[in-house]
């Protein structure tokens, strides 16, 4: 009540005890006051904590769109996001955040302390992809650079990280200017190299959880053309798969293609290995458990009449559960060795795991709570429960480091185009496509509404209170 004008505060107090009495000289005046006073109270400025989030988002939407278009036209490769990181760091400082740059490479951490309370992390990604944009948008990326192998490549924010960053900044701006609506510590993380699943690990190794306040809860968002603007998707439990990149080098004995009996053919061993590897999922993994072994390439030889000395296979291996992952990786090595032995190879294959990340796991208790929170602001029909998917992302490292998390998806598809595509039995261009074109303004608006709402819901009470919203702390 302290935020109401003084005369209304007095009137509110008096109306609670005001009663008509027959001795009152002017009953008409009494009735007039009784009718008008509630309207005056209703018209009084609302306290900031109940001000509609929609209007606050609309007040920063123009600037968020400007940032989005700037980032869209200036994408940078993983671990080289210097311009992007500097732009976000400058903007956070202007909002009053304590900003640290170069965390885990090009990573940025912004901290705003606003009294006692929980610590909540909001993470975004910095990197673009080596994709030539073909959307035809007036602000399409025309950027080029050289990759780590010295090859000239085009650049595009084909995964929508520009949407994530602009929403992240807009959310930060709203919270920085409405500190009476939350309390605690807000940690904003701009992570490099998500596309190479290395950035989160590097930030952790650089002291993310020791140099800065450790979050009680972590929040992350990813856009999708599978949902229309205005909707968000939630997935309790496993949301994204773990992933391991595996390289198998098979050693044989080369020779002339006309004299195969004098050789040990690594191409044939690779072919047998490729077939047998598929039996791991179909015959060793319990039906119903998610598991994938995909062979992306087999490379060998230089000429058709030469049997080479070696062959190389590239695999991506995915699942959800740690025990399934362990079984798949062990079985791959067993099969590779077994096929080599069956062929009489004199040297056993080299099996290397060179990229990996765990599964993204949404705390189910936290997810159920925040689903209800989002339904309250977006509408129940606009919060969609989605199935887990087999793509991966290195936010999993934060989960594995002990941060209970809520990772949700943001619809960025034009509703009409999505409906037309579905009626024709087609899909809109997905993330990583050169044609991926989010409906940016509507997506940003929903993204900021969702992030602000979730953060305000968590940044209240005590740290102990917010931990009760998680399964690992016994929430229900």
Coordinates of N, CA and C in Angstrom, one line a residue, residues 127-355:
X127 N 27.8 -18.3 -30.3 CA 28.4 -18.7 -31.6 C 27.4 -18.9 -32.7
X128 N 27.9 -18.6 -33.9 CA 27.2 -18.9 -35.1 C 27.7 -20.1 -35.8
X129 N 27.3 -20.4 -37.0 CA 27.7 -21.6 -37.7 C 28.3 -21.3 -39.1
X130 N 29.2 -22.2 -39.6 CA 29.7 -22.0 -41.0 C 28.7 -22.4 -42.0
X131 N 27.7 -21.6 -42.2 CA 26.6 -21.8 -43.1 C 26.4 -20.5 -43.9
X132 N 26.1 -20.7 -45.2 CA 25.8 -19.6 -46.1 C 24.3 -19.3 -46.0
X133 N 23.9 -18.1 -45.5 CA 22.5 -17.8 -45.4 C 21.8 -17.7 -46.7
X134 N 20.7 -18.3 -46.9 CA 19.9 -18.2 -48.1 C 18.4 -17.8 -47.8
X135 N 18.2 -17.1 -46.8 CA 16.8 -16.7 -46.4 C 16.3 -15.6 -47.3
X136 N 17.2 -14.7 -47.8 CA 16.7 -13.6 -48.6 C 16.3 -12.4 -47.8
X137 N 16.5 -12.5 -46.5 CA 16.0 -11.4 -45.6 C 16.9 -10.1 -45.9
X138 N 16.3 -9.0 -45.7 CA 17.1 -7.7 -45.9 C 18.3 -7.6 -45.0
X139 N 18.2 -8.2 -43.8 CA 19.3 -8.2 -42.9 C 20.1 -9.5 -42.9
X140 N 20.0 -10.3 -43.9 CA 20.7 -11.6 -44.0 C 22.2 -11.4 -43.8
X141 N 22.8 -12.4 -43.2 CA 24.3 -12.3 -43.0 C 25.0 -12.5 -44.3
X142 N 26.0 -11.7 -44.5 CA 26.9 -11.8 -45.6 C 28.4 -12.1 -45.2
X143 N 28.5 -12.4 -43.9 CA 29.8 -12.5 -43.3 C 30.6 -13.7 -43.8
X144 N 31.9 -13.6 -43.9 CA 32.8 -14.7 -44.2 C 34.0 -14.6 -43.3
X145 N 34.6 -15.8 -43.1 CA 35.9 -15.8 -42.3 C 36.6 -17.1 -42.7
X146 N 37.7 -17.3 -42.1 CA 38.5 -18.5 -42.2 C 38.3 -19.4 -41.0
X147 N 38.0 -20.6 -41.1 CA 37.8 -21.5 -40.0 C 39.2 -21.9 -39.4
X148 N 39.1 -22.8 -38.4 CA 40.4 -23.2 -37.8 C 41.3 -24.0 -38.7
X149 N 40.8 -24.5 -39.8 CA 41.6 -25.2 -40.8 C 42.1 -24.3 -41.9
X150 N 41.8 -23.0 -41.8 CA 42.2 -22.1 -42.8 C 41.3 -22.0 -44.0
X151 N 40.1 -22.7 -44.0 CA 39.2 -22.7 -45.1 C 38.3 -21.4 -45.0
X152 N 38.0 -20.8 -46.2 CA 37.1 -19.7 -46.2 C 35.7 -20.2 -46.1
X153 N 34.9 -19.7 -45.1 CA 33.6 -20.2 -44.9 C 32.6 -19.0 -44.7
X154 N 31.4 -19.2 -45.1 CA 30.3 -18.2 -44.8 C 29.9 -18.4 -43.4
X155 N 29.2 -17.4 -42.8 CA 28.8 -17.4 -41.5 C 27.3 -17.1 -41.4
X156 N 26.6 -17.8 -40.4 CA 25.2 -17.5 -40.2 C 24.8 -17.9 -38.8
X157 N 23.9 -17.2 -38.2 CA 23.3 -17.6 -37.0 C 22.1 -18.6 -37.3
X158 N 22.5 -19.7 -37.8 CA 21.5 -20.7 -38.3 C 20.9 -21.5 -37.2
X159 N 21.4 -21.3 -36.0 CA 20.8 -22.0 -34.9 C 19.9 -21.1 -34.0
X160 N 19.9 -19.8 -34.3 CA 19.0 -18.9 -33.6 C 19.7 -18.4 -32.3
X161 N 21.0 -18.5 -32.2 CA 21.6 -17.9 -31.0 C 21.4 -16.4 -30.9
X162 N 21.2 -15.8 -32.0 CA 21.0 -14.3 -32.0 C 19.7 -14.0 -31.3
X163 N 18.7 -14.9 -31.5 CA 17.4 -14.7 -30.8 C 17.6 -14.9 -29.3
X164 N 18.4 -15.9 -28.9 CA 18.7 -16.2 -27.5 C 19.3 -15.0 -26.9
X165 N 20.4 -14.4 -27.5 CA 21.1 -13.3 -26.9 C 20.3 -12.1 -26.8
X166 N 19.5 -11.7 -27.8 CA 18.7 -10.5 -27.7 C 17.6 -10.6 -26.6
X167 N 17.1 -11.8 -26.5 CA 16.1 -12.0 -25.4 C 16.8 -12.0 -24.1
X168 N 17.9 -12.5 -24.0 CA 18.7 -12.5 -22.7 C 19.0 -11.1 -22.3
X169 N 19.5 -10.3 -23.3 CA 19.8 -8.9 -22.9 C 18.5 -8.1 -22.5
X170 N 17.4 -8.3 -23.3 CA 16.2 -7.7 -23.0 C 15.7 -8.0 -21.6
X171 N 15.8 -9.3 -21.2 CA 15.4 -9.8 -19.9 C 16.3 -9.1 -18.8
X172 N 17.6 -9.0 -19.1 CA 18.5 -8.4 -18.1 C 18.1 -6.9 -17.9
X173 N 17.7 -6.2 -19.0 CA 17.4 -4.8 -18.9 C 16.1 -4.6 -18.1
X174 N 15.1 -5.5 -18.3 CA 13.9 -5.3 -17.5 C 14.1 -5.6 -16.1
X175 N 14.9 -6.6 -15.7 CA 15.1 -6.9 -14.3 C 16.0 -5.8 -13.7
X176 N 17.0 -5.3 -14.4 CA 17.8 -4.2 -13.9 C 17.0 -3.0 -13.6
X177 N 15.9 -2.7 -14.3 CA 15.1 -1.5 -14.1 C 13.9 -1.8 -13.2
X178 N 13.8 -3.0 -12.7 CA 12.6 -3.3 -11.8 C 13.1 -4.1 -10.6
X179 N 14.1 -3.6 -9.9 CA 14.7 -4.4 -8.8 C 13.8 -4.5 -7.6
X180 N 12.7 -3.8 -7.6 CA 11.7 -4.0 -6.5 C 10.8 -5.2 -6.8
X181 N 11.0 -5.9 -7.9 CA 10.2 -7.1 -8.2 C 10.9 -8.4 -8.0
X182 N 12.1 -8.3 -7.5 CA 12.9 -9.6 -7.2 C 14.0 -9.3 -6.2
X183 N 14.5 -10.3 -5.6 CA 15.6 -10.1 -4.8 C 16.5 -11.4 -4.8
X184 N 17.8 -11.2 -4.6 CA 18.7 -12.3 -4.7 C 19.8 -12.0 -5.6
X185 N 20.4 -12.9 -6.2 CA 21.5 -12.7 -7.1 C 21.2 -13.3 -8.5
X186 N 21.3 -12.5 -9.5 CA 21.1 -12.9 -10.9 C 22.5 -13.0 -11.6
X187 N 22.8 -14.2 -12.1 CA 24.0 -14.5 -12.8 C 23.7 -14.7 -14.3
X188 N 24.2 -13.8 -15.1 CA 24.0 -14.0 -16.6 C 25.2 -14.5 -17.2
X189 N 25.1 -15.6 -17.9 CA 26.2 -16.3 -18.6 C 26.0 -16.3 -20.1
X190 N 27.0 -15.8 -20.8 CA 27.1 -15.8 -22.2 C 28.2 -16.8 -22.6
X191 N 27.8 -17.9 -23.0 CA 28.7 -19.0 -23.2 C 29.2 -19.2 -24.7
X192 N 30.5 -19.3 -24.9 CA 31.0 -19.5 -26.2 C 30.9 -21.0 -26.6
X193 N 31.1 -21.2 -27.9 CA 31.4 -22.6 -28.4 C 30.4 -23.6 -28.0
X194 N 29.1 -23.3 -28.1 CA 28.1 -24.4 -27.9 C 28.1 -25.3 -29.0
X195 N 28.3 -24.8 -30.2 CA 28.2 -25.6 -31.4 C 29.2 -26.7 -31.5
X196 N 30.3 -26.5 -30.8 CA 31.4 -27.5 -30.8 C 31.4 -28.2 -29.4
X197 N 30.4 -28.0 -28.7 CA 30.2 -28.6 -27.3 C 31.4 -28.6 -26.5
X198 N 32.1 -27.4 -26.5 CA 33.3 -27.2 -25.7 C 33.2 -26.1 -24.7
X199 N 32.3 -25.1 -25.0 CA 32.3 -23.9 -24.2 C 31.9 -24.0 -22.8
X200 N 30.9 -24.7 -22.5 CA 30.4 -24.9 -21.1 C 31.5 -25.5 -20.2
X201 N 32.1 -26.5 -20.8 CA 33.2 -27.2 -20.0 C 34.3 -26.2 -19.7
X202 N 34.7 -25.4 -20.7 CA 35.8 -24.5 -20.5 C 35.5 -23.4 -19.5
X203 N 34.2 -23.0 -19.5 CA 33.8 -22.0 -18.5 C 33.9 -22.6 -17.1
X204 N 33.4 -23.8 -17.0 CA 33.5 -24.5 -15.6 C 35.0 -24.6 -15.2
X205 N 35.8 -25.0 -16.1 CA 37.2 -25.2 -15.8 C 37.9 -23.9 -15.5
X206 N 37.3 -22.8 -16.0 CA 37.9 -21.5 -15.7 C 37.3 -20.9 -14.4
X207 N 36.5 -21.7 -13.6 CA 36.1 -21.2 -12.3 C 34.7 -20.6 -12.3
X208 N 33.8 -21.0 -13.2 CA 32.5 -20.4 -13.3 C 31.8 -20.5 -11.9
X209 N 31.9 -21.7 -11.3 CA 31.2 -21.9 -10.0 C 32.0 -21.6 -8.8
X210 N 33.3 -21.1 -9.0 CA 34.1 -20.8 -7.8 C 34.4 -19.3 -7.8
X211 N 34.6 -18.7 -9.0 CA 34.9 -17.3 -9.0 C 33.6 -16.4 -8.9
X212 N 32.5 -17.0 -9.2 CA 31.2 -16.3 -9.2 C 30.2 -17.0 -8.3
X213 N 29.1 -16.4 -7.9 CA 28.1 -17.0 -7.0 C 27.6 -18.3 -7.7
X214 N 27.6 -19.4 -7.0 CA 27.1 -20.7 -7.6 C 25.5 -20.6 -7.6
X215 N 25.0 -20.9 -8.8 CA 23.5 -20.8 -8.9 C 22.8 -21.9 -8.1
X216 N 21.7 -21.6 -7.5 CA 20.8 -22.6 -7.0 C 19.9 -23.2 -8.1
X217 N 19.7 -22.5 -9.1 CA 18.9 -22.9 -10.3 C 19.5 -22.3 -11.5
X218 N 19.4 -23.1 -12.6 CA 19.9 -22.6 -13.9 C 18.7 -22.6 -14.9
X219 N 18.7 -21.6 -15.8 CA 17.7 -21.5 -16.8 C 18.3 -21.3 -18.2
X220 N 17.8 -22.0 -19.2 CA 18.3 -21.8 -20.5 C 17.1 -22.0 -21.5
X221 N 17.2 -21.4 -22.7 CA 16.2 -21.4 -23.7 C 16.7 -21.7 -25.0
X222 N 16.0 -22.4 -25.9 CA 16.4 -22.6 -27.3 C 15.2 -22.5 -28.2
X223 N 15.4 -21.8 -29.3 CA 14.3 -21.5 -30.2 C 14.1 -22.7 -31.2
X224 N 12.9 -22.8 -31.7 CA 12.6 -23.9 -32.7 C 11.5 -23.4 -33.7
X225 N 11.6 -23.9 -34.9 CA 10.6 -23.6 -35.9 C 9.5 -24.7 -35.8
X226 N 9.6 -25.5 -34.9 CA 8.5 -26.6 -34.7 C 7.4 -26.1 -33.9
X227 N 7.5 -24.9 -33.3 CA 6.4 -24.3 -32.5 C 6.1 -22.9 -33.0
X228 N 4.9 -22.5 -33.1 CA 4.6 -21.1 -33.5 C 5.0 -20.1 -32.5
X229 N 5.2 -18.8 -32.9 CA 5.4 -17.7 -32.0 C 4.2 -17.7 -31.0
X230 N 4.6 -17.4 -29.8 CA 3.6 -17.3 -28.7 C 3.6 -18.6 -27.8
X231 N 4.2 -19.6 -28.3 CA 4.2 -20.9 -27.5 C 5.6 -21.2 -27.0
X232 N 5.7 -21.9 -25.9 CA 7.0 -22.5 -25.4 C 6.8 -24.0 -25.2
X233 N 7.9 -24.7 -25.2 CA 7.8 -26.1 -25.0 C 8.6 -26.5 -23.8
X234 N 8.1 -27.5 -23.0 CA 8.8 -28.0 -21.8 C 8.9 -29.5 -21.9
X235 N 9.9 -30.0 -21.3 CA 10.2 -31.5 -21.3 C 10.7 -31.9 -19.9
X236 N 9.9 -32.5 -19.1 CA 10.4 -32.9 -17.8 C 11.4 -34.1 -18.0
X237 N 12.4 -34.1 -17.1 CA 13.4 -35.2 -17.2 C 14.3 -35.0 -18.4
X238 N 14.7 -36.0 -19.1 CA 15.7 -35.9 -20.2 C 15.0 -35.1 -21.3
X239 N 15.7 -34.0 -21.7 CA 15.2 -33.2 -22.8 C 16.0 -33.4 -24.1
X240 N 17.4 -33.5 -23.9 CA 18.3 -33.7 -25.0 C 19.2 -34.8 -24.7
X241 N 19.7 -35.5 -25.7 CA 20.6 -36.7 -25.5 C 22.0 -36.3 -25.2
X242 N 22.7 -37.3 -24.6 CA 24.2 -37.2 -24.5 C 24.7 -37.5 -25.9
X243 N 25.9 -37.1 -26.2 CA 26.5 -37.4 -27.5 C 28.0 -37.6 -27.4
X244 N 28.5 -38.6 -28.1 CA 29.9 -38.8 -28.2 C 30.3 -38.9 -29.7
X245 N 31.3 -38.2 -30.1 CA 31.9 -38.3 -31.4 C 33.0 -39.3 -31.3
X246 N 32.9 -40.4 -32.1 CA 33.9 -41.5 -32.0 C 34.5 -41.7 -33.4
X247 N 35.8 -41.8 -33.4 CA 36.6 -42.1 -34.6 C 37.3 -43.4 -34.5
X248 N 37.1 -44.3 -35.4 CA 37.7 -45.6 -35.4 C 38.7 -45.7 -36.6
X249 N 39.9 -46.0 -36.3 CA 41.0 -46.2 -37.3 C 41.3 -47.7 -37.4
X250 N 41.0 -48.2 -38.6 CA 41.2 -49.7 -38.8 C 42.5 -49.9 -39.6
X251 N 43.3 -50.8 -39.1 CA 44.6 -51.0 -39.7 C 44.6 -52.3 -40.4
X252 N 45.0 -52.3 -41.7 CA 45.1 -53.5 -42.5 C 46.5 -53.6 -43.1
X253 N 46.6 -54.2 -44.2 CA 47.9 -54.3 -45.0 C 47.6 -54.1 -46.4
X254 N 48.1 -53.1 -47.0 CA 47.8 -52.7 -48.3 C 48.5 -53.5 -49.4
X255 N 48.0 -53.3 -50.6 CA 48.5 -54.1 -51.7 C 47.7 -53.8 -53.0
X256 N 48.0 -54.6 -54.0 CA 47.4 -54.5 -55.3 C 45.9 -55.0 -55.3
X257 N 45.0 -54.3 -55.9 CA 43.6 -54.7 -55.9 C 43.4 -56.1 -56.7
X258 N 44.4 -56.4 -57.5 CA 44.4 -57.7 -58.2 C 44.9 -58.8 -57.4
X259 N 45.5 -58.5 -56.3 CA 46.1 -59.6 -55.4 C 45.6 -59.4 -54.0
X260 N 44.3 -59.5 -53.8 CA 43.7 -59.2 -52.4 C 44.2 -60.3 -51.4
X261 N 44.6 -61.5 -51.9 CA 45.0 -62.5 -51.0 C 46.3 -62.2 -50.3
X262 N 47.0 -61.2 -50.8 CA 48.3 -60.8 -50.1 C 48.1 -59.6 -49.2
X263 N 46.8 -59.2 -49.0 CA 46.6 -58.1 -48.2 C 45.6 -58.4 -47.0
X264 N 45.5 -57.5 -46.1 CA 44.4 -57.5 -45.1 C 43.6 -56.2 -45.4
X265 N 42.4 -56.4 -45.9 CA 41.6 -55.3 -46.5 C 40.9 -54.5 -45.4
X266 N 41.4 -53.3 -45.1 CA 40.7 -52.5 -44.0 C 39.3 -52.0 -44.5
X267 N 39.1 -51.8 -45.8 CA 37.8 -51.4 -46.3 C 36.7 -52.5 -46.0
X268 N 37.1 -53.7 -46.2 CA 36.2 -54.8 -45.9 C 35.9 -54.9 -44.4
X269 N 37.0 -54.7 -43.6 CA 36.8 -54.7 -42.2 C 35.9 -53.6 -41.7
X270 N 36.0 -52.4 -42.3 CA 35.2 -51.3 -42.0 C 33.7 -51.6 -42.4
X271 N 33.5 -52.2 -43.5 CA 32.2 -52.5 -43.9 C 31.5 -53.5 -43.0
X272 N 32.2 -54.5 -42.6 CA 31.7 -55.5 -41.6 C 31.4 -54.8 -40.3
X273 N 32.3 -54.0 -39.9 CA 32.2 -53.2 -38.6 C 30.9 -52.4 -38.6
X274 N 30.7 -51.7 -39.8 CA 29.5 -50.8 -39.9 C 28.2 -51.6 -39.7
X275 N 28.2 -52.8 -40.3 CA 26.9 -53.6 -40.2 C 26.8 -54.1 -38.8
X276 N 27.8 -54.6 -38.2 CA 27.7 -55.2 -36.8 C 27.4 -54.2 -35.8
X277 N 27.9 -52.9 -36.0 CA 27.7 -51.9 -35.0 C 26.2 -51.6 -34.9
X278 N 25.4 -51.8 -35.9 CA 24.0 -51.6 -35.9 C 23.2 -52.6 -35.0
X279 N 23.9 -53.8 -34.8 CA 23.2 -54.8 -34.0 C 23.3 -54.5 -32.5
X280 N 24.2 -53.5 -32.2 CA 24.3 -53.2 -30.7 C 23.0 -52.6 -30.2
X281 N 22.4 -51.7 -30.9 CA 21.1 -51.1 -30.5 C 20.0 -52.1 -30.6
X282 N 20.0 -52.8 -31.7 CA 18.8 -53.7 -32.0 C 18.9 -55.0 -31.1
X283 N 20.1 -55.4 -30.7 CA 20.1 -56.7 -29.9 C 20.7 -56.6 -28.5
X284 N 21.3 -55.5 -28.2 CA 21.9 -55.4 -26.8 C 21.3 -54.3 -25.9
X285 N 20.5 -53.4 -26.5 CA 19.9 -52.4 -25.7 C 18.4 -52.7 -25.5
X286 N 17.9 -52.6 -24.3 CA 16.6 -53.0 -24.0 C 15.6 -52.2 -24.9
X287 N 14.6 -52.9 -25.5 CA 13.6 -52.2 -26.3 C 12.9 -51.0 -25.5
X288 N 12.8 -49.9 -26.2 CA 12.2 -48.7 -25.5 C 13.3 -47.7 -25.0
X289 N 14.5 -48.2 -24.8 CA 15.5 -47.3 -24.4 C 16.0 -46.5 -25.6
X290 N 16.2 -45.2 -25.5 CA 16.7 -44.4 -26.6 C 18.2 -44.6 -26.8
X291 N 18.6 -45.0 -28.0 CA 20.0 -45.2 -28.3 C 20.2 -45.1 -29.9
X292 N 21.3 -44.4 -30.3 CA 21.6 -44.3 -31.7 C 23.1 -44.4 -31.9
X293 N 23.4 -45.2 -32.9 CA 24.8 -45.2 -33.4 C 24.7 -44.9 -34.9
X294 N 25.2 -43.7 -35.3 CA 25.2 -43.3 -36.7 C 26.6 -43.2 -37.2
X295 N 26.8 -43.9 -38.3 CA 28.1 -43.8 -39.0 C 28.0 -42.7 -40.1
X296 N 28.8 -41.6 -39.8 CA 28.7 -40.5 -40.7 C 29.6 -40.6 -41.9
X297 N 30.7 -41.3 -41.8 CA 31.6 -41.4 -42.9 C 32.5 -42.6 -42.7
X298 N 32.9 -43.2 -43.9 CA 34.0 -44.2 -44.0 C 34.9 -43.7 -45.0
X299 N 36.2 -43.5 -44.7 CA 37.1 -42.9 -45.6 C 38.3 -43.9 -45.7
X300 N 38.7 -44.1 -46.9 CA 39.9 -45.0 -47.2 C 40.3 -44.9 -48.6
X301 N 41.6 -45.1 -48.8 CA 42.2 -45.3 -50.1 C 42.3 -44.0 -50.9
X302 N 43.0 -44.2 -52.1 CA 43.3 -43.1 -53.0 C 43.0 -43.5 -54.4
X303 N 42.9 -44.8 -54.7 CA 42.8 -45.3 -56.1 C 42.0 -46.6 -56.1
X304 N 41.3 -46.8 -57.2 CA 40.4 -48.0 -57.2 C 41.1 -49.3 -57.2
X305 N 42.3 -49.4 -57.7 CA 43.0 -50.7 -57.7 C 44.1 -50.8 -56.7
X306 N 43.9 -50.0 -55.6 CA 44.9 -50.1 -54.5 C 44.1 -50.4 -53.2
X307 N 44.4 -51.5 -52.6 CA 43.9 -51.7 -51.2 C 44.7 -51.0 -50.2
X308 N 44.1 -50.1 -49.5 CA 44.9 -49.2 -48.6 C 45.4 -49.9 -47.3
X309 N 46.2 -49.2 -46.6 CA 46.7 -49.7 -45.3 C 45.7 -49.5 -44.2
X310 N 44.9 -48.5 -44.3 CA 44.0 -48.2 -43.2 C 42.7 -47.6 -43.7
X311 N 41.7 -47.6 -42.8 CA 40.4 -46.9 -43.1 C 40.0 -46.2 -41.8
X312 N 39.2 -45.2 -42.0 CA 38.7 -44.5 -40.9 C 37.2 -44.3 -40.9
X313 N 36.6 -44.5 -39.7 CA 35.1 -44.4 -39.6 C 34.8 -43.3 -38.6
X314 N 33.8 -42.5 -38.9 CA 33.3 -41.4 -38.0 C 31.9 -41.7 -37.5
X315 N 31.7 -41.8 -36.2 CA 30.4 -42.1 -35.6 C 29.9 -41.0 -34.7
X316 N 28.6 -40.9 -34.6 CA 28.0 -40.1 -33.5 C 27.1 -41.1 -32.7
X317 N 27.3 -41.1 -31.4 CA 26.7 -42.1 -30.5 C 25.8 -41.3 -29.5
X318 N 24.5 -41.7 -29.4 CA 23.6 -40.9 -28.5 C 22.7 -41.7 -27.7
X319 N 22.4 -41.3 -26.5 CA 21.4 -41.9 -25.7 C 21.0 -40.9 -24.6
X320 N 20.2 -41.3 -23.6 CA 19.9 -40.5 -22.5 C 20.5 -40.9 -21.2
X321 N 20.4 -42.2 -20.9 CA 20.8 -42.7 -19.6 C 22.3 -43.0 -19.6
X322 N 23.0 -42.7 -18.5 CA 24.5 -42.9 -18.4 C 24.8 -44.4 -18.6
X323 N 24.0 -45.3 -18.1 CA 24.3 -46.7 -18.2 C 24.2 -47.2 -19.6
X324 N 23.3 -46.6 -20.4 CA 23.1 -47.0 -21.8 C 24.3 -46.4 -22.6
X325 N 24.7 -45.2 -22.3 CA 25.9 -44.6 -22.9 C 27.1 -45.5 -22.7
X326 N 27.3 -45.9 -21.5 CA 28.5 -46.7 -21.1 C 28.5 -48.0 -21.9
X327 N 27.3 -48.6 -22.0 CA 27.2 -49.9 -22.8 C 27.5 -49.7 -24.2
X328 N 27.0 -48.6 -24.8 CA 27.2 -48.4 -26.3 C 28.7 -48.2 -26.6
X329 N 29.4 -47.4 -25.8 CA 30.8 -47.1 -26.0 C 31.6 -48.3 -25.9
X330 N 31.4 -49.1 -24.9 CA 32.1 -50.3 -24.7 C 31.9 -51.3 -25.8
X331 N 30.6 -51.4 -26.2 CA 30.3 -52.4 -27.3 C 30.9 -52.0 -28.6
X332 N 31.0 -50.7 -28.9 CA 31.6 -50.2 -30.1 C 33.1 -50.7 -30.2
X333 N 33.8 -50.5 -29.1 CA 35.2 -50.9 -29.1 C 35.3 -52.4 -29.2
X334 N 34.4 -53.2 -28.6 CA 34.4 -54.6 -28.6 C 34.1 -55.1 -30.1
X335 N 33.2 -54.5 -30.7 CA 32.9 -54.9 -32.1 C 34.0 -54.6 -33.0
X336 N 34.6 -53.4 -32.9 CA 35.7 -53.0 -33.8 C 36.9 -54.0 -33.6
X337 N 37.2 -54.3 -32.4 CA 38.3 -55.3 -32.2 C 37.9 -56.7 -32.7
X338 N 36.7 -57.0 -32.5 CA 36.3 -58.4 -32.9 C 36.3 -58.5 -34.4
X339 N 35.9 -57.6 -35.2 CA 35.9 -57.6 -36.6 C 37.4 -57.6 -37.1
X340 N 38.2 -56.8 -36.5 CA 39.6 -56.8 -36.9 C 40.3 -58.2 -36.6
X341 N 40.0 -58.8 -35.5 CA 40.5 -60.1 -35.2 C 40.0 -61.1 -36.2
X342 N 38.7 -61.1 -36.5 CA 38.2 -62.0 -37.5 C 38.8 -61.9 -38.8
X343 N 39.3 -60.7 -39.2 CA 40.0 -60.5 -40.5 C 41.4 -60.8 -40.4
X344 N 41.9 -61.2 -39.2 CA 43.4 -61.5 -39.1 C 44.2 -60.2 -39.1
X345 N 43.7 -59.1 -38.7 CA 44.5 -57.8 -38.6 C 45.6 -58.0 -37.7
X346 N 46.8 -57.5 -38.0 CA 48.0 -57.6 -37.2 C 48.0 -56.5 -36.2
X347 N 47.2 -55.5 -36.3 CA 47.2 -54.3 -35.4 C 45.7 -54.0 -35.1
X348 N 45.4 -53.9 -33.8 CA 44.0 -53.7 -33.4 C 43.6 -52.2 -33.7
X349 N 42.3 -52.0 -33.9 CA 41.9 -50.6 -34.3 C 42.1 -49.6 -33.1
X350 N 42.2 -48.4 -33.5 CA 42.3 -47.3 -32.5 C 40.9 -46.7 -32.5
X351 N 40.3 -46.7 -31.3 CA 39.0 -46.1 -31.1 C 39.1 -44.9 -30.2
X352 N 38.8 -43.7 -30.7 CA 39.0 -42.5 -30.0 C 37.6 -41.7 -29.8
X353 N 37.4 -41.2 -28.6 CA 36.2 -40.4 -28.4 C 36.8 -39.0 -28.2
X354 N 36.5 -38.1 -29.2 CA 37.1 -36.8 -29.2 C 36.2 -35.6 -28.9
X355 N 34.9 -35.8 -28.9 CA 34.0 -34.8 -28.5 C 32.9 -35.5 -27.7

